Coordinates of C-alpha atoms in Angstrom, one line a residue:
Chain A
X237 CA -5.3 23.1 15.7
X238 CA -6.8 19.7 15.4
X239 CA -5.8 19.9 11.4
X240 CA -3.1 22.4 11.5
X241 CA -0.8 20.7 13.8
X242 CA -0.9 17.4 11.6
X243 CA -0.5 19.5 8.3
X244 CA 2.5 21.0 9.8
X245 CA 4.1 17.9 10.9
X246 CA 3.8 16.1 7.5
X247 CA 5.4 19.2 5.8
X248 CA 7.8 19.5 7.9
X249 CA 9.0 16.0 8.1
X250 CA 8.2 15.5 4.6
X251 CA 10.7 18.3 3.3
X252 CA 13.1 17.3 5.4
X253 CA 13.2 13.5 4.0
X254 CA 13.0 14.9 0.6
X255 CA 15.4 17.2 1.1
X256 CA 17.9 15.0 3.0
X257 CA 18.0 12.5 -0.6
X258 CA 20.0 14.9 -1.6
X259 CA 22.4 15.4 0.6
X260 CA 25.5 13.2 2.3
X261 CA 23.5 11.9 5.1
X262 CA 26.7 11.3 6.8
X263 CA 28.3 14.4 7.4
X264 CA 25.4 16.9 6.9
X265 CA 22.9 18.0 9.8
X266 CA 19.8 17.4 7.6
X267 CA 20.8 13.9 6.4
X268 CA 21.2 13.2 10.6
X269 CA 18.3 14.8 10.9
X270 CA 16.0 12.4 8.5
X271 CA 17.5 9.4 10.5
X272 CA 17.1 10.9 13.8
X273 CA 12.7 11.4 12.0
X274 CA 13.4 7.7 10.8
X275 CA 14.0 6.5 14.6
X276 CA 10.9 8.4 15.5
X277 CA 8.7 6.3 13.5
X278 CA 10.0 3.3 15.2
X279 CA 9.5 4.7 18.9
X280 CA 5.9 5.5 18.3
X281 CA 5.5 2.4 16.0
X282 CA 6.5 0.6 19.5
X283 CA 3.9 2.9 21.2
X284 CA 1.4 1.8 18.9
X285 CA 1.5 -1.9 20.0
X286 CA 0.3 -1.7 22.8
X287 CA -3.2 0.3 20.9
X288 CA -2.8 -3.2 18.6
X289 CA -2.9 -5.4 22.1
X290 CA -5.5 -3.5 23.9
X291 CA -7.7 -3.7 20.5
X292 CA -7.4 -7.2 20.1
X293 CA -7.9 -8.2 23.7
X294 CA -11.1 -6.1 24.0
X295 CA -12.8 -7.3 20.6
X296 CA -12.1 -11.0 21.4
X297 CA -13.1 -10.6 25.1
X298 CA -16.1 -8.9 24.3
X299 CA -17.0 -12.1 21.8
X300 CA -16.2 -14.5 25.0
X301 CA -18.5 -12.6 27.8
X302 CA -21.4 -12.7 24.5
X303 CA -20.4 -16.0 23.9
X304 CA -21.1 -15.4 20.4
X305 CA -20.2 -18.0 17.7
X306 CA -16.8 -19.4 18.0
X307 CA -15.9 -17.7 21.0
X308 CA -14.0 -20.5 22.5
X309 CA -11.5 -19.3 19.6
X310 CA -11.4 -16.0 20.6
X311 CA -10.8 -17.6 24.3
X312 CA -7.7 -19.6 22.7
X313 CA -6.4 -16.6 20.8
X314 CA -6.4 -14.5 24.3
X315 CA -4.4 -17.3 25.9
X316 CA -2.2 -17.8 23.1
X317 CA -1.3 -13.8 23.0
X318 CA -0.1 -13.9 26.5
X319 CA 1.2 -17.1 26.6
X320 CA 4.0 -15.9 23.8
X321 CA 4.0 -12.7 24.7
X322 CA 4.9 -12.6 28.2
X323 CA 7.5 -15.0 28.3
X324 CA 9.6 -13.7 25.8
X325 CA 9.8 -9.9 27.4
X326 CA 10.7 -12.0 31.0
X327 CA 14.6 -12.3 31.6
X328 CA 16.0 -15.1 30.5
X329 CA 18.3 -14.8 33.4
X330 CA 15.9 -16.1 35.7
X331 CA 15.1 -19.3 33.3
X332 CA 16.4 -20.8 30.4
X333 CA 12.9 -21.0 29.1
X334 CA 12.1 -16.8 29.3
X335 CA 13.4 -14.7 26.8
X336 CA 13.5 -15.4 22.5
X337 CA 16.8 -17.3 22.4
X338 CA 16.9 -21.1 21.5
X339 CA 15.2 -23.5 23.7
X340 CA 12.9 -20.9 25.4
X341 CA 9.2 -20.8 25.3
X342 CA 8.9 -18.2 22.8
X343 CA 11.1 -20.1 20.6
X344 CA 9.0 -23.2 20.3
X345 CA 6.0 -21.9 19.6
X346 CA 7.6 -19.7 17.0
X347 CA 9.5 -22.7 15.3
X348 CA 6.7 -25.4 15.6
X349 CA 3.4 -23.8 16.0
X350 CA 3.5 -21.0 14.5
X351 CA 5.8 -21.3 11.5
X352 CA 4.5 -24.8 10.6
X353 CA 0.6 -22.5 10.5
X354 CA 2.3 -20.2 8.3
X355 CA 3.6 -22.6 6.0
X356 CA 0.1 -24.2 5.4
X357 CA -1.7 -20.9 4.9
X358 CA 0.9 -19.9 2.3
X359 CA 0.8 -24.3 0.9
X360 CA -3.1 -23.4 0.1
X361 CA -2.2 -20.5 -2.2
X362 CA -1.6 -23.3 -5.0
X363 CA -5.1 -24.5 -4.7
X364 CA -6.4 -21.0 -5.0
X365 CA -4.0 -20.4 -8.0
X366 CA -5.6 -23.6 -9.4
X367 CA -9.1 -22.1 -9.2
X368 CA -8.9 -18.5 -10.2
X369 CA -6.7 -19.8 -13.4
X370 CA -9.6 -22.0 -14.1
X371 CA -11.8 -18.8 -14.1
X372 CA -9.3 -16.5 -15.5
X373 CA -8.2 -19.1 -18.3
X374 CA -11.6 -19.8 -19.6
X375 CA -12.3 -19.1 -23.9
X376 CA -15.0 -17.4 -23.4
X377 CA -13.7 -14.5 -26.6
X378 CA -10.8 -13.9 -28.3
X379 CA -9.5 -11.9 -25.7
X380 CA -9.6 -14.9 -23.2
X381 CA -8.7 -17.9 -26.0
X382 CA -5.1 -15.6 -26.6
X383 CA -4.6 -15.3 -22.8
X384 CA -5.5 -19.2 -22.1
X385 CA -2.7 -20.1 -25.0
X386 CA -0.2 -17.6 -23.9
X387 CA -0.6 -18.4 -20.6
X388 CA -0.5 -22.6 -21.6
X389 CA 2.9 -21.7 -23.5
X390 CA 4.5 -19.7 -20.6
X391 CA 3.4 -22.2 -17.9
X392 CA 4.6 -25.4 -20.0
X393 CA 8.1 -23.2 -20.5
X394 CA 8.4 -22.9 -16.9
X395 CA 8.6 -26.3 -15.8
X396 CA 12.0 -28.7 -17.5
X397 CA 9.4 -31.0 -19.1
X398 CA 7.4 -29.1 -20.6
X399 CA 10.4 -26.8 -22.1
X400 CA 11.8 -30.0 -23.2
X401 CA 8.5 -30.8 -25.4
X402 CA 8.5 -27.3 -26.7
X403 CA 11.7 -27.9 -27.9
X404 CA 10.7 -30.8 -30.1
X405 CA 8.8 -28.7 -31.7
X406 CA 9.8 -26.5 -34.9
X407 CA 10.4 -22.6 -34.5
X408 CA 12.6 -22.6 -31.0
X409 CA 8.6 -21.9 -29.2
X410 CA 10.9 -21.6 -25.7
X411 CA 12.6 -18.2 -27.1
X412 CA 9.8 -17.0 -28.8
X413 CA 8.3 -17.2 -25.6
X414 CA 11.3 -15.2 -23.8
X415 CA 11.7 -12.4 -26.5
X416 CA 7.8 -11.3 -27.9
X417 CA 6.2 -12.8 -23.9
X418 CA 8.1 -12.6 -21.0
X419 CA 10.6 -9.2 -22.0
X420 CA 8.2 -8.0 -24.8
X421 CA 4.9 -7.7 -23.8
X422 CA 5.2 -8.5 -20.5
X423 CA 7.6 -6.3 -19.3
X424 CA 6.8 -3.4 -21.1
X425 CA 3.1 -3.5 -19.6
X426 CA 4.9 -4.1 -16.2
X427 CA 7.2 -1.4 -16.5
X428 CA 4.2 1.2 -17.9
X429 CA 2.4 0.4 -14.2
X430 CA 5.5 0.6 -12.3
X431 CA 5.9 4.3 -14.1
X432 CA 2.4 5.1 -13.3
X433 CA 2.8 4.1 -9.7
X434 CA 5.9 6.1 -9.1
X435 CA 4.8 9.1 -10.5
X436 CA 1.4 8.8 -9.0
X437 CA 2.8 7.3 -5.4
X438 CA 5.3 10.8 -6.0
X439 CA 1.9 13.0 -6.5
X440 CA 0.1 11.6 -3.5
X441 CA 3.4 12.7 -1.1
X442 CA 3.7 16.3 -3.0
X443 CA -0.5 16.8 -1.9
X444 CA 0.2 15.3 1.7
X445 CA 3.4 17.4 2.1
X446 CA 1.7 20.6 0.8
X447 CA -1.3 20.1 2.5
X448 CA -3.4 19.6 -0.3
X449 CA -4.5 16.1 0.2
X450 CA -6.0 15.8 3.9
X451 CA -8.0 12.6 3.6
X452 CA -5.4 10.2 5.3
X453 CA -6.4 12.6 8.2
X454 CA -10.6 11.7 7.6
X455 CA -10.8 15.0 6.5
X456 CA -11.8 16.4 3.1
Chain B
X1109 CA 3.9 31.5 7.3
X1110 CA 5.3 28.6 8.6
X1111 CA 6.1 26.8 5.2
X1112 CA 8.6 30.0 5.2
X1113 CA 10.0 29.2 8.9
X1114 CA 10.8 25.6 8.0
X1115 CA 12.5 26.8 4.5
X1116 CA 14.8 29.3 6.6
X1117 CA 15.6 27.0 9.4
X1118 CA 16.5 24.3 6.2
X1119 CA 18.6 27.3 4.5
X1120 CA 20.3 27.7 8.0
X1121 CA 20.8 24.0 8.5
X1122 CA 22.4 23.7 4.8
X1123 CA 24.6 26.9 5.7
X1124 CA 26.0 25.9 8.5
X1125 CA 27.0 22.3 7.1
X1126 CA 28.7 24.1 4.1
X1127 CA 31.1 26.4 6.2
X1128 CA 32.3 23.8 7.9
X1129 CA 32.9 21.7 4.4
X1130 CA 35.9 21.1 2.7
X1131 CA 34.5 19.5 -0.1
X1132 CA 31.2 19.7 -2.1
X1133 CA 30.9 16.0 -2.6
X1134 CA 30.6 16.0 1.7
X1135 CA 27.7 18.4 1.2
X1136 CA 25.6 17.6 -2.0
X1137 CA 24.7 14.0 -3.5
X1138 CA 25.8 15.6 -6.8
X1139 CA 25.2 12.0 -8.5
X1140 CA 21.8 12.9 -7.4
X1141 CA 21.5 15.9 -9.5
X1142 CA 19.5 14.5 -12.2
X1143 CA 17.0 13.6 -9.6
X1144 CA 16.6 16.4 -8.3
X1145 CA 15.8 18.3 -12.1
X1146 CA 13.2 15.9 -11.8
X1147 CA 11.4 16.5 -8.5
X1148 CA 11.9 20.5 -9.6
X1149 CA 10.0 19.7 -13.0
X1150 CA 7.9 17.5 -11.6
X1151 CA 6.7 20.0 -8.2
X1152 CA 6.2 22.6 -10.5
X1153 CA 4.5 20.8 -13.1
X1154 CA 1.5 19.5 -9.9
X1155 CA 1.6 22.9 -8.6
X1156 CA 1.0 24.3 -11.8
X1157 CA -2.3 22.6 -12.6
X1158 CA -3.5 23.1 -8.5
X1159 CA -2.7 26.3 -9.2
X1160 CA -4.8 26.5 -12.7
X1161 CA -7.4 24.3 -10.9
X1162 CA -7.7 26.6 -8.7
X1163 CA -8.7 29.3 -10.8
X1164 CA -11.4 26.9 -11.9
X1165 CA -9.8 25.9 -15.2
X1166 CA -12.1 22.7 -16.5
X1167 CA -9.8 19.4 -16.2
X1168 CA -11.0 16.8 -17.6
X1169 CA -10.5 12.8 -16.2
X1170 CA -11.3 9.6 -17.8
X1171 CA -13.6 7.4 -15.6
X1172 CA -12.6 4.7 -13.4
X1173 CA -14.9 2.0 -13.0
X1174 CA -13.9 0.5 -9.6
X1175 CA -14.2 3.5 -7.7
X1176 CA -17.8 4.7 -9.7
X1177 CA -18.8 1.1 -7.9
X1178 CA -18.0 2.0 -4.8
X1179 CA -21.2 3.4 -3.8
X1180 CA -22.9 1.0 -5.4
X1181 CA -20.9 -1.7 -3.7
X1182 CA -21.8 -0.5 -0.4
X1183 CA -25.4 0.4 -1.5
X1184 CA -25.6 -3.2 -2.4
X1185 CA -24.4 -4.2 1.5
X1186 CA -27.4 -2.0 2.9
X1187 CA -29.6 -3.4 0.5
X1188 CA -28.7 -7.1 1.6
X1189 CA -27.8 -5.8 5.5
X1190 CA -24.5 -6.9 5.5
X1191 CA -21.6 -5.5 6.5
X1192 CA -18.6 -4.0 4.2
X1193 CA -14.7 -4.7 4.6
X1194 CA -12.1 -3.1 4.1
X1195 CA -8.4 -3.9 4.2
X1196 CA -6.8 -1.0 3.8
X1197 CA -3.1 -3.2 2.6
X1198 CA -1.6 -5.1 4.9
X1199 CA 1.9 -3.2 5.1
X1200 CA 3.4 -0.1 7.5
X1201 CA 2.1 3.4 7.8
X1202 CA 5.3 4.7 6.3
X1203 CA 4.3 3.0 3.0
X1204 CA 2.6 5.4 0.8
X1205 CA 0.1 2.2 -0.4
X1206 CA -1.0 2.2 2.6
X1207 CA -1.4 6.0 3.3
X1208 CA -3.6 5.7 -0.1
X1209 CA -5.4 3.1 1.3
X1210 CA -6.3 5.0 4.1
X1211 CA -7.3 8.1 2.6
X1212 CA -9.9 5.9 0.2
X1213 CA -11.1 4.5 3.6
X1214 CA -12.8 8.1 4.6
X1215 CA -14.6 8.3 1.3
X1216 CA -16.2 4.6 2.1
X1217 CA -16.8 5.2 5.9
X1218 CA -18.3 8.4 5.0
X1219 CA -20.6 6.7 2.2
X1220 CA -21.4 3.5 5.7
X1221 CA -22.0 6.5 7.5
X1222 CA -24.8 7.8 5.1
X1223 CA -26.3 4.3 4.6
X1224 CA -26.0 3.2 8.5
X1225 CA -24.3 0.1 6.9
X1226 CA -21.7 -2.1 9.7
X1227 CA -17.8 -1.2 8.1
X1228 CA -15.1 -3.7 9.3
X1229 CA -11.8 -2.8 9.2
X1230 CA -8.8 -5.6 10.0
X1231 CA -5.3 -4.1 9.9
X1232 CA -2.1 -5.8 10.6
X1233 CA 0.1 -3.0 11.8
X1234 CA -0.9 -0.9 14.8
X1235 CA 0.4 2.3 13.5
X1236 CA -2.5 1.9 10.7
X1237 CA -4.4 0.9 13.3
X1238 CA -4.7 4.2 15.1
X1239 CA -4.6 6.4 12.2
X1240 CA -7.9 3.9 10.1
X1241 CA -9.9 4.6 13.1
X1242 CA -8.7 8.2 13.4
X1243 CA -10.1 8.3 9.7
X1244 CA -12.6 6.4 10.3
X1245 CA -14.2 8.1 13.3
X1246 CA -13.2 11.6 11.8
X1247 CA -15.6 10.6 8.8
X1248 CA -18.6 9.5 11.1
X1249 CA -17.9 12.2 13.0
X1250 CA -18.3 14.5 9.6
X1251 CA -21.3 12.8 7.9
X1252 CA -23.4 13.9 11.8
X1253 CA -23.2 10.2 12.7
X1254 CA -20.7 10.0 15.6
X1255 CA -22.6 8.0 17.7
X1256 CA -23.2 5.1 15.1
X1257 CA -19.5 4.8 14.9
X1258 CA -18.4 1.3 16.3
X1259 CA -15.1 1.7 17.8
X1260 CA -14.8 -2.1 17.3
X1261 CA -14.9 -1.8 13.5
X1262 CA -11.2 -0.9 13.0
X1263 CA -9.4 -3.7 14.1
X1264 CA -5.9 -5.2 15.0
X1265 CA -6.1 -8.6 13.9
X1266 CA -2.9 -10.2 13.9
X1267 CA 0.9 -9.0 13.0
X1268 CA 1.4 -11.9 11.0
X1269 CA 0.9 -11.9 7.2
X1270 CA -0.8 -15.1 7.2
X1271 CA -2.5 -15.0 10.9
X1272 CA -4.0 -11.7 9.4
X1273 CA -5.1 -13.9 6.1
X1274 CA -6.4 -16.4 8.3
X1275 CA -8.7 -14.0 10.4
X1276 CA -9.9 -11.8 7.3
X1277 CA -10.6 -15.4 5.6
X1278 CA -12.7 -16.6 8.7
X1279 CA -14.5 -13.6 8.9
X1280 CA -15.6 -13.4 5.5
X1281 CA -17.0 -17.1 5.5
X1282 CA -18.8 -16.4 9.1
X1283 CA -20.2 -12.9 8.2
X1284 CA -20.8 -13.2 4.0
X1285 CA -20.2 -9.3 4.0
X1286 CA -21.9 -8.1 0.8
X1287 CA -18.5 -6.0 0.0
X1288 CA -14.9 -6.2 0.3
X1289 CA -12.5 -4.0 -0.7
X1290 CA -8.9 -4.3 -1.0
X1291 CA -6.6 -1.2 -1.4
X1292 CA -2.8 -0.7 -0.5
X1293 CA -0.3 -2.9 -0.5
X1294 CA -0.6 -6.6 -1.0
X1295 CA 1.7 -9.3 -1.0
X1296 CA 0.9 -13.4 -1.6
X1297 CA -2.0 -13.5 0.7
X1298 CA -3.6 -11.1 -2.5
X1299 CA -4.9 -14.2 -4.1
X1300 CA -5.8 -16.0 -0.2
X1301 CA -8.5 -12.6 0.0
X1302 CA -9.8 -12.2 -3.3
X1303 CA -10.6 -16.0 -4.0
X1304 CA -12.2 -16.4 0.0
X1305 CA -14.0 -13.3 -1.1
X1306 CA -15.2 -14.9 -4.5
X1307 CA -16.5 -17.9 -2.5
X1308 CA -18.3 -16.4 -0.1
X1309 CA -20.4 -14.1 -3.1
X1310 CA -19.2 -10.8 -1.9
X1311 CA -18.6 -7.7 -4.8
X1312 CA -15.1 -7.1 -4.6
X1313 CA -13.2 -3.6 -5.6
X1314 CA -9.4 -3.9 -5.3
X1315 CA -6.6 -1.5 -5.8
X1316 CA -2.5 -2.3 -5.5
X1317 CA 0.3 -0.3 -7.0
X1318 CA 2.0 -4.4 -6.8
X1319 CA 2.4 -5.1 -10.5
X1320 CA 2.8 -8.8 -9.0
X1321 CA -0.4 -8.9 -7.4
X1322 CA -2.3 -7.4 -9.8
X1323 CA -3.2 -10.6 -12.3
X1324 CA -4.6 -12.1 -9.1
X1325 CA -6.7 -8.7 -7.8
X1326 CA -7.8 -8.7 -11.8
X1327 CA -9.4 -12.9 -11.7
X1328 CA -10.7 -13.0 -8.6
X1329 CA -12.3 -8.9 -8.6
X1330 CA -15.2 -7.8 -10.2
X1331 CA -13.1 -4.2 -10.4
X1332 CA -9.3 -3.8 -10.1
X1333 CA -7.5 0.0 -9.6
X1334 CA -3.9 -0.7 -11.2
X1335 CA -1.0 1.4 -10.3
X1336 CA -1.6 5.3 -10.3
X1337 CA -5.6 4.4 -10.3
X1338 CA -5.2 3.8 -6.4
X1339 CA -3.0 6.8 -5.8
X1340 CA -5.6 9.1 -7.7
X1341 CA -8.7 7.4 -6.1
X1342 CA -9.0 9.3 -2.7
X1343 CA -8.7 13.0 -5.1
X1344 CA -11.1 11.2 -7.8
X1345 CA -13.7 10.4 -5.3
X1346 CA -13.5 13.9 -3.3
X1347 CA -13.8 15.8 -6.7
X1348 CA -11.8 18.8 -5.0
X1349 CA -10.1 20.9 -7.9
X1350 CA -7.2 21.1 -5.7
X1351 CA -7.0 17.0 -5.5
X1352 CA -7.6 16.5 -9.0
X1353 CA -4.5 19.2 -10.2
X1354 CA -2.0 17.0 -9.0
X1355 CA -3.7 14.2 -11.5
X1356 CA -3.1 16.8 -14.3
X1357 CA 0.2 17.6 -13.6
X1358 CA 1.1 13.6 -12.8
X1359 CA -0.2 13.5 -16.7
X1360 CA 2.3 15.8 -17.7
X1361 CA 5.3 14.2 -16.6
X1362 CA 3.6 11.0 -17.8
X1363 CA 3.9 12.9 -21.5
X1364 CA 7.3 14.3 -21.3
X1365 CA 8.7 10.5 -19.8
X1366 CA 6.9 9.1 -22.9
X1367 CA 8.8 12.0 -25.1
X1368 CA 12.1 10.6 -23.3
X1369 CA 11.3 6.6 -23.8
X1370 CA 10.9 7.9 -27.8
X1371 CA 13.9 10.2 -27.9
X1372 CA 15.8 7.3 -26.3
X1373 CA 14.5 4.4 -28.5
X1374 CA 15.9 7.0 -31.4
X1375 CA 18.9 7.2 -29.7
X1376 CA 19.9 3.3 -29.3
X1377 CA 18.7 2.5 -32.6
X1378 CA 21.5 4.7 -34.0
X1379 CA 23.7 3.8 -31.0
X1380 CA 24.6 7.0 -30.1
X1381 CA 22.7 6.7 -26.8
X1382 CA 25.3 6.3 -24.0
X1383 CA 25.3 9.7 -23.0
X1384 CA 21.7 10.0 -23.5
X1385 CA 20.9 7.2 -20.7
X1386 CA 23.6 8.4 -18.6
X1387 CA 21.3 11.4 -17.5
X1388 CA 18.7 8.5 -15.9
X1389 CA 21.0 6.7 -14.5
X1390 CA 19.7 5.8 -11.1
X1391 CA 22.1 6.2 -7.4

């Protein structure tokens, strides 16, 4: 029961969704059907939260009783959980500063704590960039010396100056770039893994629909 | 018996809708036709080789590095006592990225299981959440080692992309863990993992069907799954005939696309391919 009851639910809701592509989801029972199983998701997704809270309250307040390393962060991220959280789902009938509209609680730690953090994790990315292209890039073989040129090309066509010093050169380098690079071999290897992907992502769902592949489940 | 229920209540359903219809068109998506050719072929084509699998037909597969290492990977982590993560994407259940992500987790929480070696698991969603340590306690649970399984090691870290990049990154500078492993569905923090990962001297496997994040995955990884390699993975490393069909039969529409992308390239060279194309066009 413990297997069977999953294995039915994913075939069932599976064959509907497939089945509903293919039919006016507007007018026809099955195509109401796969948006009533889409609503679903979202209801237990809700559910789930509260699993994601109760994790990440008892793994970081475990860390504070140990007083392991660092576990005046773990303290912080506790407060900070609750501190957000609970304002926003309060009324903001019974203050202007419950609730997610503008001005409330919720809103300014969104707009300058939290986005501002955000911002500078994703700001890093260029230094990380800057240090795997240095490993990437290096001439160590042939292989590498064609990549660290191609790449040097494409990188120096991206940016205005450097396009307008390729164009000083003879043999229009910028479109060479464009045609044989960037919609040559580029995208053709791009498109070959996007193929492979679909037809492999399609595959997986077939073997989870029919029951074949069991291992999202643990089992197998 | 109850694949056949479901089919008759679907029949029923479809019935219904078309006495009541005054036109096809409010029925059928019949600019969806040629999609649907293809789902037939392509059904048949996968349970044709599960089928001949079945039987015990030999099928042959080409060998994928990245998940041959993955018992080495986490042999290595025993070896040096460290633990092994794994971040199973960072997107929804409902993605299929992430369901293959999932499924490979079992196969490596059986393999910590065997070895006694610490697994840690951040997710960013709780829907994956409950289902990684479903699989994850399911596998412990199959290897004889429930009571070594940490209900701790699957963990909800943070909802937000980068808080959850932020966490994974701390924790692999605090705890060094000999191992990471990447598989599902990444986004810009790809490069934020792998190069944390790098610095901190772990062996890193990664798999993404992201054709964007996979020139990151491939400088900063000592093995990178690319596209179908991550979707085949959980059948690869279960070597179940049944599993490894559905490869087969993947590779058999992957032959008769090729025969198309051929037929067509014929085709527009001559410029007679309008109606051609027309059959793929996509709704």
């Amino acid at each position: 029961m413990r297997t069977a009851a999953p294995v039915f639910v994913a075939f069932a809701s599976g064959l509907i969704l497939v089945v509903a592509f293919f039919f006016n989801e507007e007018t026809t029972t099955i195509g109401k059907l796969s948006h009533q199983l889409l609503d679903w998701v979202i209801i237990v997704g809700g559910f789930t939260l509260l699993l994601g809270l109760v994790s990440i309250t008892r793994v970081n307040w475990a860390a504070v009783k140990r007083r392991s390393d660092g576990w005046i962060y773990k303290l912080f991220t506790i407060i900070a959980i609750f501190v957000t959280a609970i304002p926003s789902v309060l009324s903001p009938d019974w203050s202007p500063l419950f609730g997610r509209a503008r001005g409330s609680i919720f809103d300014w730690l969104f707009n300058y704590l939290q986005a501002p953090m955000m911002a500078t994790m994703f700001a890093t990315l260029a230094f990380y960039i800057a240090s795997a292209a240095y490993r990437a890039f290096r001439a160590r073989n042939a292989e590498a010396t064609i990549l660290l040129l191609t790449a040097t090309l494409v990188m120096l066509w991206r940016v205005p100056i450097g396009e307008a010093l390729l164009n000083l050169l003879p043999g229009n380098i910028p479109d060479l770039i464009n045609t044989y690079v960037m919609n040559g071999a580029n995208l053709a290897v791009q498109r070959g893994i996007i193929v492979g992907a679909a037809l492999g992502a399609a595959s997986m769902s077939l073997r989870i629909i029919l029951g074949i592949e069991r291992t999202y489940m643990g089992k197998g | 018996m109850s694949t056949r229920l479901i089919t008759v209540l679907l029949i029923l359903l479809f019935s219904f809708d078309r006495a009541f219809a005054q036109n096809p068109d409010d029925i059928f998506r019949t600019d969806r036709l040629n999609a649907l050719v293809f789902v037939v072929i392509f059904s048949v084509a996968i349970l044709l080789y599960t089928r001949w699998a079945k039987q015990g037909k030999p099928l042959f597969l080409r060998k994928i590095a990245g998940l041959q290492a993955v018992e080495e990977a986490v042999g290595r982590a025993t070896e040096m006592g460290r633990p092994v993560l794994y971040v199973p994407g960072i997107d929804e259940l409902d993605q299929i990225e992430t369901i293959a992500g999932v499924s490979i987790l079992g196969r490596v929480a059986k393999i910590t299981a065997q070895y006694d070696t610490p697994l840690m698991v951040p997710v960013r969603y709780p829907l994956v959440y409950a289902a990684a340590q479903e699989v994850v306690e399911q596998s412990y649970v199959e290897m004889g080692k429930a009571d070594a399984f940490d209900r701790d090691a699957v963990r909800y870290v943070a909802g937000e992309q980068f808080a959850f990049t932020a966490n994974v990154n701390g924790y692999m500078m605090r705890e060094r863990p000999a191992t990471n492993i990447y598989m599902g569905a990444f986004f810009a923090e790809s490069l934020l993992l792998a190069e944390t990962g790098n610095a901190a001297g772990s062996i890193q496997i990664a798999g993404t069907a992201k054709p964007e994040q996979l020139p990151f995955f491939i400088a900063a990884c000592d093995y990178t799954l690319m596209g179908e390699e991550l979707y085949a993975a959980s059948a690869y490393l279960s070597h179940e005939p049944l599993m490894l069909g559905g490869l087969k039969g993947q590779d058999f529409i992957k032959i008769i696309i090729v025969i198309l992308i051929v037929i067509g390239v014929i085709l527009a060279s001559f410029n007679v391919s309008d109606r051609f194309l027309g059959l793929f066009e996509a709704v």
